[in-house]
Coordinates of C-alpha atoms and ligand atoms in Angstrom, one line a residue:
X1 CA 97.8 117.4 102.4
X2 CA 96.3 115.5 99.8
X3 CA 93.5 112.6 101.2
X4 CA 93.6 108.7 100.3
X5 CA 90.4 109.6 97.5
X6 CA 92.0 112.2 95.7
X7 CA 94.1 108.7 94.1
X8 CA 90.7 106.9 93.3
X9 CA 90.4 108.2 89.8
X10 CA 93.8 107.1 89.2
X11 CA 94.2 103.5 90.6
X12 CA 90.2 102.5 90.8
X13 CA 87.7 102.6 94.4
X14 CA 88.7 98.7 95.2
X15 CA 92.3 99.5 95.9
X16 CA 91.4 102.8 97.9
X17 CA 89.1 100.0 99.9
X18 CA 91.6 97.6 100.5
X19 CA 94.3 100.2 101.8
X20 CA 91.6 101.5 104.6
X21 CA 90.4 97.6 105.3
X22 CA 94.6 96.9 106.1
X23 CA 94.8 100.7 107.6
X24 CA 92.1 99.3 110.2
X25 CA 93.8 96.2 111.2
X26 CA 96.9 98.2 111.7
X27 CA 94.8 100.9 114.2
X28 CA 96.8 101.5 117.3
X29 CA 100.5 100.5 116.2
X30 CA 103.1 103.2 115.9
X31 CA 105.3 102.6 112.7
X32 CA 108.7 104.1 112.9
X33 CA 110.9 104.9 110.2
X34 CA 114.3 105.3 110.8
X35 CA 116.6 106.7 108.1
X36 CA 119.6 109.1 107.3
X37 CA 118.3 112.0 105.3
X38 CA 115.4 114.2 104.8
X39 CA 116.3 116.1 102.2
X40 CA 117.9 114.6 98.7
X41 CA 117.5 110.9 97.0
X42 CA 114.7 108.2 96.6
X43 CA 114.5 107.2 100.6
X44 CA 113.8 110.2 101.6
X45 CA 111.2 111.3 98.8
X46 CA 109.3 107.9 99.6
X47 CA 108.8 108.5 103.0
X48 CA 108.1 112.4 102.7
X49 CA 104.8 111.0 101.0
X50 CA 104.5 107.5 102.6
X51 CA 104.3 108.7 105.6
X52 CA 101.5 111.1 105.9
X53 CA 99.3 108.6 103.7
X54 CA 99.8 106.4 105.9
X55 CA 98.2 108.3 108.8
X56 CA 95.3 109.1 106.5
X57 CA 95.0 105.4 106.6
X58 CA 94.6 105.4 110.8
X59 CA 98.2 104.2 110.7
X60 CA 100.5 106.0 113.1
X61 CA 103.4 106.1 111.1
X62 CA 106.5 108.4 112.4
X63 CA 109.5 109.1 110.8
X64 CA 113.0 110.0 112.9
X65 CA 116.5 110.6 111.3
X66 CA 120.0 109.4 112.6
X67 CA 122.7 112.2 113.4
X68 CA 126.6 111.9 111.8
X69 CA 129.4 114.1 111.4
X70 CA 131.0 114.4 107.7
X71 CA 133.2 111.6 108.6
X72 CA 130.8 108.9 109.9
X73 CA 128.4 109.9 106.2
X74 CA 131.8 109.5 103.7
X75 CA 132.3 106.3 105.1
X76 CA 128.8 105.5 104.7
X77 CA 128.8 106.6 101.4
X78 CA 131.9 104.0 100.7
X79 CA 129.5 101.4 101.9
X80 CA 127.1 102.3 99.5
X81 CA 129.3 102.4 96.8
X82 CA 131.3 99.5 98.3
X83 CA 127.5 97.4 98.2
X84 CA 126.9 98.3 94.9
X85 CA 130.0 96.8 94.3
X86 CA 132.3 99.5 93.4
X87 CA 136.3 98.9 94.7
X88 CA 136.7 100.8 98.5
X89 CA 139.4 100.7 100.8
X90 CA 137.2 99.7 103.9
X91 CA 139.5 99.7 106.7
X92 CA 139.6 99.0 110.5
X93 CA 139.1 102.6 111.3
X94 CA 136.2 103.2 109.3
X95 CA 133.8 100.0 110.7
X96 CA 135.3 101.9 114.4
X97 CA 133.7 105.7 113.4
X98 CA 131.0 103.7 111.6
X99 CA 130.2 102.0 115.6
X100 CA 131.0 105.1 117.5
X101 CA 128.7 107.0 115.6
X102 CA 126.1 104.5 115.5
X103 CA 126.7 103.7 119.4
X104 CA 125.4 107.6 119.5
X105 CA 122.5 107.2 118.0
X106 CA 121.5 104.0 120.0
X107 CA 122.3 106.4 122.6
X108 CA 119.9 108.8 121.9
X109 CA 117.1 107.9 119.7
X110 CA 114.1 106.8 121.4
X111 CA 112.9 103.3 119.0
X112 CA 109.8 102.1 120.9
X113 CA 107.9 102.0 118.0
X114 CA 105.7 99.0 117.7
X115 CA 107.5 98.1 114.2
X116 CA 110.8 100.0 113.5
X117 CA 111.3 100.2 109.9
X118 CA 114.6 101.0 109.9
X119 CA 116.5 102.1 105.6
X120 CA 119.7 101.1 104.2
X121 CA 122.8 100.6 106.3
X122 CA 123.6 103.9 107.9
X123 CA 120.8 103.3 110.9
X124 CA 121.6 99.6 110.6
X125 CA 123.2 98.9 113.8
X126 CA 120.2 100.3 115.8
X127 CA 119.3 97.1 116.1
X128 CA 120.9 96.4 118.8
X129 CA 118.1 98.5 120.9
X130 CA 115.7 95.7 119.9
X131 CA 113.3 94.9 122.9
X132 CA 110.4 92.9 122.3
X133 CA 109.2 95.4 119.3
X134 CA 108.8 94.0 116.1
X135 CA 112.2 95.5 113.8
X136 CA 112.4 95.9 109.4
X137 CA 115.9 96.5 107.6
X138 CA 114.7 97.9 104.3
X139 CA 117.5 97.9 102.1
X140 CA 116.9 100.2 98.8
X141 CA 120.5 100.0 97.3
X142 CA 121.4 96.9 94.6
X143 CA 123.5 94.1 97.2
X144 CA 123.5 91.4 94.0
X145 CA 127.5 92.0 94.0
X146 CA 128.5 93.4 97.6
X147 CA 131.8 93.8 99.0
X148 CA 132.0 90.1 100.9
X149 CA 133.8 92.1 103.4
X150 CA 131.5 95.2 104.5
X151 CA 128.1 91.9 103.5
X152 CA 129.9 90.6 106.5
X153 CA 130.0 93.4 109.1
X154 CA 126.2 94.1 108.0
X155 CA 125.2 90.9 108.6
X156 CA 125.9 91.0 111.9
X157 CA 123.0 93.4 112.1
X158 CA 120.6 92.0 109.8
X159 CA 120.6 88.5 111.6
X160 CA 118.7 90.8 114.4
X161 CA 115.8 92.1 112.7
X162 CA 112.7 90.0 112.2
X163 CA 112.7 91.0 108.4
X164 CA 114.3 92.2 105.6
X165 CA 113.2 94.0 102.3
X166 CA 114.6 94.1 98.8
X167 CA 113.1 96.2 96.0
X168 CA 114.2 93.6 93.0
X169 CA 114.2 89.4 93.2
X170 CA 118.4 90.0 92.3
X171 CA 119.3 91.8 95.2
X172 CA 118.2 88.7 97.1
X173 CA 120.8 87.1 99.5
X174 CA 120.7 84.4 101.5
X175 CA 119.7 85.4 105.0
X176 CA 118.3 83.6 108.3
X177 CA 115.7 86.0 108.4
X178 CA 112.4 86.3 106.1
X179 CA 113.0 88.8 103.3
X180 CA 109.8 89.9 101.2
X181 CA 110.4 91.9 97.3
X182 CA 108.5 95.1 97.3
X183 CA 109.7 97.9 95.4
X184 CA 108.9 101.1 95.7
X185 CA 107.0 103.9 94.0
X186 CA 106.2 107.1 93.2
X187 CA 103.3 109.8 94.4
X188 CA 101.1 110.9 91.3
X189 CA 99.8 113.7 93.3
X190 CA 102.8 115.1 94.6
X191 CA 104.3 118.2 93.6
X192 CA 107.2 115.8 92.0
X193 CA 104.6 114.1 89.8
X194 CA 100.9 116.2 89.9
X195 CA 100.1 117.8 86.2
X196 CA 101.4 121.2 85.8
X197 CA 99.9 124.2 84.3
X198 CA 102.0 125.8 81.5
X199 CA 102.8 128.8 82.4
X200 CA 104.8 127.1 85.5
X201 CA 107.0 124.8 83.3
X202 CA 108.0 128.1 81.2
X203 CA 108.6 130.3 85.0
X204 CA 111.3 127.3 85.2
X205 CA 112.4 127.2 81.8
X206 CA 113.3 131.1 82.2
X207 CA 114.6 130.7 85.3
X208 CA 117.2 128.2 84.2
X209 CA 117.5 130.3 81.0
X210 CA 116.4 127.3 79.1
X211 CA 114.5 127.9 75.4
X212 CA 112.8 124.9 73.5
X213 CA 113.9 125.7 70.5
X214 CA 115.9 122.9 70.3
X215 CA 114.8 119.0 71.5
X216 CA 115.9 118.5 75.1
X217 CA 117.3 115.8 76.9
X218 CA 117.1 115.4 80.4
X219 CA 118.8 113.6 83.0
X220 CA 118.2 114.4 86.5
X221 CA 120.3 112.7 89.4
X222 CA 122.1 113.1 92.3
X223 CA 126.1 114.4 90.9
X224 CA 127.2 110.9 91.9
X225 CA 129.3 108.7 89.3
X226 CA 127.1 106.0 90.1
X227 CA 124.9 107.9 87.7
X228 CA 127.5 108.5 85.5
X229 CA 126.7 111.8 84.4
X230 CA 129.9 112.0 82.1
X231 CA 128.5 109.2 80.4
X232 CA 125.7 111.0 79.6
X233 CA 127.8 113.9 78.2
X234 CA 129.7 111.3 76.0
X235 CA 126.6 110.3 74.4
X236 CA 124.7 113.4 74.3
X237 CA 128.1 114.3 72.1
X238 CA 127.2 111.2 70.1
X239 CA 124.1 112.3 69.1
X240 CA 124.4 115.8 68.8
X241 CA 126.7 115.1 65.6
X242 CA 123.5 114.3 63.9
X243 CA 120.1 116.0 65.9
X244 CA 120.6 119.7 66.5
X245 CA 119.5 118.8 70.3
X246 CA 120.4 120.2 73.6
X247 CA 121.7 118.3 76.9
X248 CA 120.5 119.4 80.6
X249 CA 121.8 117.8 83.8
X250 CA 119.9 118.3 86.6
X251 CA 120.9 117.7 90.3
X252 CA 121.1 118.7 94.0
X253 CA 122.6 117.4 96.8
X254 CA 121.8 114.7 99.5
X255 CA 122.9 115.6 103.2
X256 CA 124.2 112.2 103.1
X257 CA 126.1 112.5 100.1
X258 CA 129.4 114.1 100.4
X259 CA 130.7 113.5 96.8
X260 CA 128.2 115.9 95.1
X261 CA 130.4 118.6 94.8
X262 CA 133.4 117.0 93.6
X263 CA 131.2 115.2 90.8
X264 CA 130.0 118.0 89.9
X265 CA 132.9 120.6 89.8
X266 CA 134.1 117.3 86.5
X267 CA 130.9 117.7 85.1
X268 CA 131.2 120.9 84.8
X269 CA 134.7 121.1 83.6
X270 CA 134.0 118.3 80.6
X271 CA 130.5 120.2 79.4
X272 CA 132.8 122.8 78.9
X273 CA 133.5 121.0 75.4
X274 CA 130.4 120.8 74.3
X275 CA 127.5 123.3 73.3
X276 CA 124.1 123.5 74.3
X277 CA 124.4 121.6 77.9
X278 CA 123.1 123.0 80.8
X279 CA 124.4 121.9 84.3
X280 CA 122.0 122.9 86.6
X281 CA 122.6 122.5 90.6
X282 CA 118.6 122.6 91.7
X283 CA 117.2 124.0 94.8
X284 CA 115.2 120.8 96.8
X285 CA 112.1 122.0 94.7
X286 CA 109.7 119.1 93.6
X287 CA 108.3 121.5 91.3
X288 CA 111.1 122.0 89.0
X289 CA 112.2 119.1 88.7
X290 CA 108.5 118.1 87.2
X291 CA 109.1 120.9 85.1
X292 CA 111.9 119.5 83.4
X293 CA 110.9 116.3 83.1
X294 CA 107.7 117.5 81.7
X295 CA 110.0 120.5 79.4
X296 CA 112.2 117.3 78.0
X297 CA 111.7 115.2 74.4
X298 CA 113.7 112.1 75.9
X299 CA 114.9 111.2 79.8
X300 CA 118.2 109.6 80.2
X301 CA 119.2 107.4 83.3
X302 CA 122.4 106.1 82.8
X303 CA 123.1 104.7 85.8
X304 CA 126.0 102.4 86.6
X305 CA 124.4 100.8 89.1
X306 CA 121.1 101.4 90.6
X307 CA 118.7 100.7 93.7
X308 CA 115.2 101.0 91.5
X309 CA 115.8 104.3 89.8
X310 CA 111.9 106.7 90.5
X311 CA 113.6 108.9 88.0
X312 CA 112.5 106.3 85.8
X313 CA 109.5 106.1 87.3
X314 CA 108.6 109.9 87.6
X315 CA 109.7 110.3 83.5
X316 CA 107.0 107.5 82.5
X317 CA 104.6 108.5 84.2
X318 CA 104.8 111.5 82.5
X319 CA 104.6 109.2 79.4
X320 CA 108.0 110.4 78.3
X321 CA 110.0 107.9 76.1
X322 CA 112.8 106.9 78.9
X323 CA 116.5 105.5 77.7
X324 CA 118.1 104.3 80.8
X325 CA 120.6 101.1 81.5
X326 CA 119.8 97.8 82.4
X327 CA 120.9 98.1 85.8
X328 CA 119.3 97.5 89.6
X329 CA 115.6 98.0 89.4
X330 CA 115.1 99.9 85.7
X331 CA 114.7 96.9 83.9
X332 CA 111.3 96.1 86.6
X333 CA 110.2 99.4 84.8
X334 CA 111.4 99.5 81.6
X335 CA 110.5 96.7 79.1
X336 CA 112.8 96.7 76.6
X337 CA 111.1 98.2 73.5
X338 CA 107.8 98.6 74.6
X339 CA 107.9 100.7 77.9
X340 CA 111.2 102.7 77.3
X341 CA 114.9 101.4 76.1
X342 CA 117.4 99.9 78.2
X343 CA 121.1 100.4 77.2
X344 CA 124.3 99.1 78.2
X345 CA 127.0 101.7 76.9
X346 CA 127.3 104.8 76.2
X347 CA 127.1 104.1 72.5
X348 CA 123.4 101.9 72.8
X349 CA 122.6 105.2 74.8
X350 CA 123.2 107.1 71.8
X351 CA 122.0 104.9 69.7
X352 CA 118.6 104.7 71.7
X353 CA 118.5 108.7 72.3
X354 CA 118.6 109.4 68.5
X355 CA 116.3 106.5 67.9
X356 CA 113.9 108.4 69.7
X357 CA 114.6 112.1 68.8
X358 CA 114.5 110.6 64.9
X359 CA 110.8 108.7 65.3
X360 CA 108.4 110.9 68.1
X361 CA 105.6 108.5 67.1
X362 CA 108.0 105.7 68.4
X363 CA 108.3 107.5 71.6
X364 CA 105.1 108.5 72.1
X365 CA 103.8 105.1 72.0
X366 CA 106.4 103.6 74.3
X367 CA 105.9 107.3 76.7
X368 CA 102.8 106.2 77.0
X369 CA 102.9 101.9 77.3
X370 CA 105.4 103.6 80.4
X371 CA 102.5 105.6 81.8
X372 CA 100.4 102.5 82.2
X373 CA 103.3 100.1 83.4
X374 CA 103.8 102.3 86.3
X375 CA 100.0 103.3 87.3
X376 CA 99.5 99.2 87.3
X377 CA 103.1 98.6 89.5
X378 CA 104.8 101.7 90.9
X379 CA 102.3 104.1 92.0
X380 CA 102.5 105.1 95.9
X381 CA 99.1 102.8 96.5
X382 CA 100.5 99.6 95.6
X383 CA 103.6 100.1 97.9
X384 CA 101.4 101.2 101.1
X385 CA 99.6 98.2 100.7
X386 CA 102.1 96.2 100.5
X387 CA 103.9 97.6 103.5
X388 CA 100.8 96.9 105.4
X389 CA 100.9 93.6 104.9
X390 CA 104.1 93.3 105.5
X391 CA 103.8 94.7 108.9
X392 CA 100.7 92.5 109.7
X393 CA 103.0 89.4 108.4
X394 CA 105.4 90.1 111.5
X395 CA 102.9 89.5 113.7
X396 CA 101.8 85.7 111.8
X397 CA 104.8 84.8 111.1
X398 CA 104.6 81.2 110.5
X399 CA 102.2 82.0 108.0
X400 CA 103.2 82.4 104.5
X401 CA 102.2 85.7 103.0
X402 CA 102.2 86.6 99.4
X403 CA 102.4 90.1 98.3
Ligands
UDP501 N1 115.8 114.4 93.0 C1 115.4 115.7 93.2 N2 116.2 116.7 93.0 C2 117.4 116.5 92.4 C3 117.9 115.1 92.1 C4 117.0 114.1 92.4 O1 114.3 115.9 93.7 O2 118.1 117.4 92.2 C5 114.9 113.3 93.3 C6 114.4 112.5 92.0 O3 113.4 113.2 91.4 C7 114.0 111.2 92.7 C8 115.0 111.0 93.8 O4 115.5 112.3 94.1 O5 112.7 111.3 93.2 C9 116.2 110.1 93.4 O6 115.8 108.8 93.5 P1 116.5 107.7 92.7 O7 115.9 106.4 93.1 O8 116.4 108.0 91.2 O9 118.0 107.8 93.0 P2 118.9 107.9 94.4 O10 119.2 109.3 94.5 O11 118.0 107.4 95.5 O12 120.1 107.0 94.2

């Protein structure tokens, strides 16, 4: 387990100091996160290294997951799509398995934690256990254009908790509750984003059967067509034309995800058309996927839509140059032209990809302007303390805290 110091040469002794000054205040209350997956997408890689530092910190942080059958997590995977803003056919029955499965879980999972931080809408209507304990709806997904009808149902949740939390200022709604903006980050000493010694990245490399004789570039996702992975194809196609470059999708599945197969059975079938792209279904292994961000000449994120996007994140820190759209949270990461390149088609993709792969001192620069941006934003340190605060605001809350 790494220990709170280990990040002082990173982010500076004063921030270390302020986390265990906030760490003291919180002694004695039990912090429970609630969410649907441990295994597989940004939630679950935050609190896997949250949570722990947050005990190094005194805080006792704990961290319980809901139980569903395949039918209660497609539906919930509609409403994630459906909040993003994607057309779904949410019917009658659905919200019904969506109530019976949560009426379960209010069943059995004990929620006396002193604050229960409970993520996105799958444990949502846990709420209704609320006693006099202090209760967080942390929403990571992108609500700026929700389906009214599914905003509705949630709602009669959300009015319950005592906060809410966005990750961007345009996922804002108007709510009865306070809502703070914090979002999230990514561990630089985690096996996901630690340095790695040379010999490892080339283990992966021949594992994956991957050579670098040619540039690489890298998108790694979730097969969801959220992140529109055939987009990527179309413009790696695009560029390929011109650079003599070579395409890898990388992705594994979420236990709350049930689309992942089908996605990827398509992107599989339309790579067939096109040389030099490897589709690659990962083990969960933190280490590989560092390995190919580390391995690639230019990261893609072409998301349609998009919570915050620690792809992003992980690839900058990395100092890769980073093309990704200007959806959810990637444009908090990526300033235009100095910290990466946002795009909003699969041409300016292209256009951005071969921009980069034709000018490496262009891309090293912004690589590295990306490096900084997220050790002075999006680094695992500013998000703790900001949760801390957050929780010591619930017990002020007349006051008006700024984080
Ligand atoms: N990830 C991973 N293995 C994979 C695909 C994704 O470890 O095969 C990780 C990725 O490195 C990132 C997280 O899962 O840390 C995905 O978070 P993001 O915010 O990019 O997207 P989400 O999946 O939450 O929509």
């Amino acid at each position: 387990m790494v220990r709170i110091e280990e990040y002082i040469p990173i982010v500076g002794q004063a921030i270390i100091d302020d986390l265990r000054l906030l760490g003291e205040k919180l002694k004695g209350k039990v912090i429970q996160n609630i969410n649907s997956t441990s295994v597989g997408g940004g939630v679950a890689e935050i609190l896997n290294r949250m949570v722990p530092l947050l005990m190094e910190l005194s805080v006792e942080a704990r961290w319980d997951i809901i139980k569903g059958g395949e039918q209660f997590f497609e539906i919930t995977k509609k409403f994630h799509n459906a909040l993003h803003g994607k057309p779904e056919n949410i019917t009658k029955n659905d919200f019904d398995i969506f109530l019976e499965a949560s009426r379960k879980n209010i069943e059995e999972l004990d929620t006396k934690g002193d604050i229960v931080f409970v993520h996105d809408p799958q444990p949502i209507a846990l709420i209704k256990k609320k006693t006099s304990n202090k209760w967080i709806w942390r929403c990571h997904v992108d609500i700026s254009n929700p389906n009214k009808r599914l905003w509705q149902f949630l709602m009669n949740f959300i009015v319950d908790y005592d906060s809410a939390v966005f990750s961007a200022p345009s996922f804002s709604q108007t709510l009865p509750i306070r809502q703070f903006l914090i979002p999230p980050s990514i561990d630089p000493l985690s096996d996901k984003n630690k340095e790695l010694a040379p010999d490892i990245i080339e283990t992966v490399l021949e594992k994956y059967n991957i050579t670098k004789d040619k540039p690489i570039i890298t998108q790694i996702s979730r097969f969801d067509r959220l992140k529109d992975p055939l987009g990527v194809i179309e413009a790696y196609a695009q560029v390929k034309k011109y650079i003599n470059c070579q395409l890898i999708l990388a992705g594994g599945g979420a236990t709350d995800d049930p689309e992942g197969v089908k996605v990827l059975e398509e992107v599989k079938e339309k790579a067939k058309q096109f040389k030099d792209v490897h589709i690659l279904l990962l083990p969960q292994n933190d280490i590989e996927v560092n390995a190919l961000q580390r391995v690639s000449s230019v990261i893609i994120q072409k998301s349609l839509k998009e919570g915050f996007g620690l792809t992003v994140a992980e690839a900058l820190w990395k100092a890769k140059p980073v093309v990704a759209s200007n959806v959810g949270g990637i444009p908090l990461q990526i300033k235009h032209k100095f910290s990466g390149l946002l795009c909003h088609s699969i041409d300016g993709a292209a256009f951005a990809l071969k921009q980069f792969l034709n000018s490496p001192e262009y891309a090293k620069k912004l690589g590295e302007n990306g490096r900084e941006h997220i050790r002075n934003n999006f680094l695992i340190t500013r998000h703790i303390k900001d949760y801390m605060l957050l929780f010591l605001s619930l017990y002020h809350p007349e006051d008006v805290v700024y984080l």
